[in-house]
PDB file of C-alpha atoms and ligand atoms in Angstrom:
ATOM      1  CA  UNK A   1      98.744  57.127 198.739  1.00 96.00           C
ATOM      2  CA  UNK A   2     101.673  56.013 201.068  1.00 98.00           C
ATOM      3  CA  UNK A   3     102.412  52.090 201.964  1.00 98.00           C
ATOM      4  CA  UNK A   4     104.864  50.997 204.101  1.00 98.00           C
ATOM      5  CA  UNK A   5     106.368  47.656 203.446  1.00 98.00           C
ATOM      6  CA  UNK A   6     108.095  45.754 206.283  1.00 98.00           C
ATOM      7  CA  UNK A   7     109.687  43.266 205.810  1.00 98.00           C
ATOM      8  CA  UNK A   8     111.145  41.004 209.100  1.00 98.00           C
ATOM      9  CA  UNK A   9     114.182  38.376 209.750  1.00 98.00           C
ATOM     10  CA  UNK A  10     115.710  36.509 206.932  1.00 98.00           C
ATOM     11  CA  UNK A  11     113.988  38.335 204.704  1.00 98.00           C
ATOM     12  CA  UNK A  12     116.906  40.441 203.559  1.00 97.00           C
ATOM     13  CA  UNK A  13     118.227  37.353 201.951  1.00 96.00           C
ATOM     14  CA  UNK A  14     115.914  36.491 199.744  1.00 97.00           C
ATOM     15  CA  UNK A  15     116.473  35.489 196.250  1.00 95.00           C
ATOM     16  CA  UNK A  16     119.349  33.095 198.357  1.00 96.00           C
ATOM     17  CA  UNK A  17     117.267  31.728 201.027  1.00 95.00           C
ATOM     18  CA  UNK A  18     115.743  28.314 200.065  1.00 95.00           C
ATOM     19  CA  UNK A  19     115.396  29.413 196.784  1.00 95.00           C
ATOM     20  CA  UNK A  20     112.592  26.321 196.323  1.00 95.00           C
ATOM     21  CA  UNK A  21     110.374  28.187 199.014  1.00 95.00           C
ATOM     22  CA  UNK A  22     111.248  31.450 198.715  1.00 96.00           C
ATOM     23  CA  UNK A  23     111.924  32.021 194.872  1.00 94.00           C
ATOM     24  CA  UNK A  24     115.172  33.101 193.507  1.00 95.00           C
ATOM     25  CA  UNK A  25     114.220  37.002 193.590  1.00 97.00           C
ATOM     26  CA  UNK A  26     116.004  39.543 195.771  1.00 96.00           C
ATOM     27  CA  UNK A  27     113.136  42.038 197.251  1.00 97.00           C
ATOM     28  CA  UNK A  28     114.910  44.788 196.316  1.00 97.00           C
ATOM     29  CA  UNK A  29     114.698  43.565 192.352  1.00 97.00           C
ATOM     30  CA  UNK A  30     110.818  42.796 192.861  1.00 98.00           C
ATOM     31  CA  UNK A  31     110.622  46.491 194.841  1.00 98.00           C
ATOM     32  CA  UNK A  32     112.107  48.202 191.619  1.00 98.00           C
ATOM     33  CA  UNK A  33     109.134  46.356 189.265  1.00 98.00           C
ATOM     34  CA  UNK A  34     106.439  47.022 191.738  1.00 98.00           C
ATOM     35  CA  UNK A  35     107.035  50.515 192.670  1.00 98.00           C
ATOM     36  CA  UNK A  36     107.286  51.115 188.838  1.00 98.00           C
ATOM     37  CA  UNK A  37     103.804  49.471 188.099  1.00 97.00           C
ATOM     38  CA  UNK A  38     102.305  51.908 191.244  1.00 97.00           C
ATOM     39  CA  UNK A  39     104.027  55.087 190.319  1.00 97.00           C
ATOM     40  CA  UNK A  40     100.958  57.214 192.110  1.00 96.00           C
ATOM     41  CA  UNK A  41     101.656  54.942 195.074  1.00 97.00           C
ATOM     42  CA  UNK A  42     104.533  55.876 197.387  1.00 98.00           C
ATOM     43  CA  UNK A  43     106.153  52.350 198.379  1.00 98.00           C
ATOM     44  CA  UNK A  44     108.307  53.028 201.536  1.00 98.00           C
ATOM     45  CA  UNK A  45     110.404  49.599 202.465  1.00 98.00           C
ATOM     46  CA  UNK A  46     112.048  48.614 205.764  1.00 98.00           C
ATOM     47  CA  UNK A  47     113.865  45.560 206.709  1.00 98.00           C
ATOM     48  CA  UNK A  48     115.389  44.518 209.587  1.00 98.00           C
ATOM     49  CA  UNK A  49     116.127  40.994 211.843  1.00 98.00           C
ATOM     50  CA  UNK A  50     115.210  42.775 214.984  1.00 98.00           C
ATOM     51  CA  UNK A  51     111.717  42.778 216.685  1.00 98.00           C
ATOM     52  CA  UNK A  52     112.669  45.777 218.236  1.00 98.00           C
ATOM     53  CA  UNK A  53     113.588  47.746 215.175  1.00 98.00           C
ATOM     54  CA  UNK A  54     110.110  46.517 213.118  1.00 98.00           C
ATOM     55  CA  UNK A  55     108.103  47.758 216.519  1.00 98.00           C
ATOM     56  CA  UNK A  56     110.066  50.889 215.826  1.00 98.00           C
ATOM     57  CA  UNK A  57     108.905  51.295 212.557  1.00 98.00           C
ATOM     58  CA  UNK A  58     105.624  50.737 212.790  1.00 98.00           C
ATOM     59  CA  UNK A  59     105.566  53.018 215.881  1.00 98.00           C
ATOM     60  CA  UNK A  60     106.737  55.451 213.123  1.00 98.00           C
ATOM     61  CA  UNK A  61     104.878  55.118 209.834  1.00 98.00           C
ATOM     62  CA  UNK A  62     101.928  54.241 211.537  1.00 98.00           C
ATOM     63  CA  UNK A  63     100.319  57.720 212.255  1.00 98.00           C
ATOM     64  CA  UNK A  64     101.355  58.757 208.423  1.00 97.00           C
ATOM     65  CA  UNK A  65     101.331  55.997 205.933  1.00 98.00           C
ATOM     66  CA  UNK A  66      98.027  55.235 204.487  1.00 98.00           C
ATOM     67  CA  UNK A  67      98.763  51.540 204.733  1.00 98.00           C
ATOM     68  CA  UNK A  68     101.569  48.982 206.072  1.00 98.00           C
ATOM     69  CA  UNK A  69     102.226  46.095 204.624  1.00 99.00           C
ATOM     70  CA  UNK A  70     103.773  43.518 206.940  1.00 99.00           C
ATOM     71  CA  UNK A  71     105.419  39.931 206.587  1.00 98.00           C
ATOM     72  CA  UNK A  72     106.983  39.909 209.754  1.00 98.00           C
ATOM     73  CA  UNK A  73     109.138  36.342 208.887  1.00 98.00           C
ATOM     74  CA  UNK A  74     109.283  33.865 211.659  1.00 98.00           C
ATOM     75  CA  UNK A  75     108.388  36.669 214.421  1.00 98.00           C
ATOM     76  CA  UNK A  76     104.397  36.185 212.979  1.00 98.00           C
ATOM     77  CA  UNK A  77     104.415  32.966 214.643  1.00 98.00           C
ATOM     78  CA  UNK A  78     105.805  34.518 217.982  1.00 98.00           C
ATOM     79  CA  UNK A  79     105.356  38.039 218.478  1.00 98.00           C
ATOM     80  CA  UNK A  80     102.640  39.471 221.018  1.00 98.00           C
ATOM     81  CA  UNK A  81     104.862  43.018 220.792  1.00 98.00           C
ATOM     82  CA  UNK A  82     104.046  43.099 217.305  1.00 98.00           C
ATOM     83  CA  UNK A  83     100.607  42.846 217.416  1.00 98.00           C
ATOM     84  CA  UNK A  84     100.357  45.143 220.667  1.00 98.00           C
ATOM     85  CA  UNK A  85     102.228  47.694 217.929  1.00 98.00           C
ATOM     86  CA  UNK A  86      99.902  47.528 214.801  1.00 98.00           C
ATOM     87  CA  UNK A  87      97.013  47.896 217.168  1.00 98.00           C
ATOM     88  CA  UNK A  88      98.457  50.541 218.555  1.00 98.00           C
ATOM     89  CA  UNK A  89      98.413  52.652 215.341  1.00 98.00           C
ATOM     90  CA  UNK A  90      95.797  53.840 213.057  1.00 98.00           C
ATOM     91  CA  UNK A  91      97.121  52.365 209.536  1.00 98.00           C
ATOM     92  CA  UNK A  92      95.243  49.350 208.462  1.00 98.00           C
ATOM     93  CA  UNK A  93      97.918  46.349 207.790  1.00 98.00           C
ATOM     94  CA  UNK A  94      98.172  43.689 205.609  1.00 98.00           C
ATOM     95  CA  UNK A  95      99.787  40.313 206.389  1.00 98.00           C
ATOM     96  CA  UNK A  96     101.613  38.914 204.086  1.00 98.00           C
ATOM     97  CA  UNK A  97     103.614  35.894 202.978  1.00 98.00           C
ATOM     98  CA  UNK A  98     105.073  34.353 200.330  1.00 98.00           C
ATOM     99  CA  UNK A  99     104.819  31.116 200.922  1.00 98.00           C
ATOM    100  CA  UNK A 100     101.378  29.395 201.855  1.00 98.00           C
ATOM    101  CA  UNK A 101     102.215  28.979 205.766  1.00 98.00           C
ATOM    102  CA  UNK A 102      99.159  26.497 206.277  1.00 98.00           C
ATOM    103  CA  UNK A 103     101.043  23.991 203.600  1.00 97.00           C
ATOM    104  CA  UNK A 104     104.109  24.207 205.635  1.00 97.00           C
ATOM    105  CA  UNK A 105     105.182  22.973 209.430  1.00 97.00           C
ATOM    106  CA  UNK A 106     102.139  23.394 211.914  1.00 97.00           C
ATOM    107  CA  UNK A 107     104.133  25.775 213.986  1.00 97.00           C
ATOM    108  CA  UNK A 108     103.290  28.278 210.918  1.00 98.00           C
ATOM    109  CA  UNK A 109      99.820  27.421 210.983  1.00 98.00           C
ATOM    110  CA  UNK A 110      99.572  29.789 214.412  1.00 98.00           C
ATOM    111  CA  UNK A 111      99.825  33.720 213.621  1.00 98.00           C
ATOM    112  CA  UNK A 112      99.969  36.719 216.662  1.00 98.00           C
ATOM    113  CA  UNK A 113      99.574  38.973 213.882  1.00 98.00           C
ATOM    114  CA  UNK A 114      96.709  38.477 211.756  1.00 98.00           C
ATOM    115  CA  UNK A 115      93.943  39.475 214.293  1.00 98.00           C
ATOM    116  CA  UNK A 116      95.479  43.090 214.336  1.00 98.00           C
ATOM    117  CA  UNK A 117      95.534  43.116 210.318  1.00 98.00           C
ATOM    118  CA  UNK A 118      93.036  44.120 208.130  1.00 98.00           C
ATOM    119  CA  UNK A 119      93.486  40.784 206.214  1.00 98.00           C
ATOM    120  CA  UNK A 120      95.743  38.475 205.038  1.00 98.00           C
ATOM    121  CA  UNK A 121      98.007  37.158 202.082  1.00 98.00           C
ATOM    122  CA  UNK A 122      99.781  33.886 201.612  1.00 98.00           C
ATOM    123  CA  UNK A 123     100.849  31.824 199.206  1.00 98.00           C
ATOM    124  CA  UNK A 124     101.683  33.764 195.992  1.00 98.00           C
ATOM    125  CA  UNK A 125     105.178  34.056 195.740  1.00 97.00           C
ATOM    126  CA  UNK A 126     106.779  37.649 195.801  1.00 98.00           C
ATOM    127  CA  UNK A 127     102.986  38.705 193.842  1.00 98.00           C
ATOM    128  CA  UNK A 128     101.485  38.563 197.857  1.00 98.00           C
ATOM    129  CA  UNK A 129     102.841  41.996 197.841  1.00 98.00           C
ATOM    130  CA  UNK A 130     101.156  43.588 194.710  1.00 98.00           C
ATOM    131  CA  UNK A 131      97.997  41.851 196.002  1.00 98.00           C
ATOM    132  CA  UNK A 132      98.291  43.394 198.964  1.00 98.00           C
ATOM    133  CA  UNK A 133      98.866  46.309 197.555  1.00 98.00           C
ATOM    134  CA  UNK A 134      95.747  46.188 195.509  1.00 98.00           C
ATOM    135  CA  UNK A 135      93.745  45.480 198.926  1.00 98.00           C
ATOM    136  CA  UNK A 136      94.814  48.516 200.217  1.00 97.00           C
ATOM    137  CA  UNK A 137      94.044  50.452 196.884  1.00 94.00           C
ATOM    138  CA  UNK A 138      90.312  49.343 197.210  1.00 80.00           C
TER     139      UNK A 138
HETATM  140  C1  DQA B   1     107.256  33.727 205.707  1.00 58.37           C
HETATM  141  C2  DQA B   1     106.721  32.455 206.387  1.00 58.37           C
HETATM  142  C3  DQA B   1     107.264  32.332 207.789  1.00 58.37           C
HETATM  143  O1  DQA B   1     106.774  31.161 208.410  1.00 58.37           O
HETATM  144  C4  DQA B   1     108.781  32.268 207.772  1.00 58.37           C
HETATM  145  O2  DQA B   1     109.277  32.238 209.082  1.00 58.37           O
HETATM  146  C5  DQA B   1     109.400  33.367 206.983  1.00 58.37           C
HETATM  147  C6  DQA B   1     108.770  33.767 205.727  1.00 58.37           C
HETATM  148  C7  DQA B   1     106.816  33.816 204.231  1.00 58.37           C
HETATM  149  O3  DQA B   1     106.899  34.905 203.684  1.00 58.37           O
HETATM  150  O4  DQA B   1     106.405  32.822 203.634  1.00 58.37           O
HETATM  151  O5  DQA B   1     110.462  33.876 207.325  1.00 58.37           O
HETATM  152  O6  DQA B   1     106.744  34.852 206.384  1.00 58.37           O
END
């Protein structure tokens, strides 16, 4: 079993981003617990600020991995290109969050995404992740 994880803009600074929202975990401390609870899972992890870049990788992983887990930050609310690009490849995704968007600023409320996913996360904290991990372990 192979998952990507991608993770979109701002997200590298977690664990110092609004620490209230967010939590006060860096991914790549959460990665390190995760990937050691899956060991027969492969957990591949990309991050990057650029829509571009995330199209890129999906593009990529999307013909191999067995699953691609995707919080694609801010660009969820926005992006057409990235739901154009996980319907464009046969890997089932998984939108996730960490905070519950629907409690937040009505702007979040909206997602491009989620129709091209097979479902969605939101609202658990960093654990949206190992959920969705579980989802695509089913
Ligand atoms: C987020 C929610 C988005 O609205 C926001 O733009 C993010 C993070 C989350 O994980 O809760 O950057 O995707």
């Amino acid at each position: 079993m192979r998952i990507q994880i991608i993770n979109g803009p701002n997200l590298n600074l977690l664990g110092r981003r609004e620490p209230d929202v967010y939590g006060a975990r860096s991914f790549e401390d959460y990665l390190t617990d995760l990937r050691a609870r899956y060991p027969e899972v492969q957990l591949d992890y990309f991050q990057s600020n650029h829509e571009g870049d995330l199209i890129d990788c999906i593009h990529r992983c999307g013909f191999e991995a067995d699953g691609i887990i995707l919080n694609a930050g801010a660009y969820t609310h926005t992006s057409v290109a990235l739901h154009d690009a996980l319907r464009a490849v046969p890997a089932p995704a998984i939108e996730v969050h960490i905070s519950n968007v629907h409690q937040r600023e009505e702007f979040r409320h909206r997602s491009f995404i989620s129709a091209a996913c097979r479902g969605v996360i939101c609202g658990f904290g960093l654990d949206s992740y190992r959920l969705a991990v579980e989802a695509l372990c089913l």
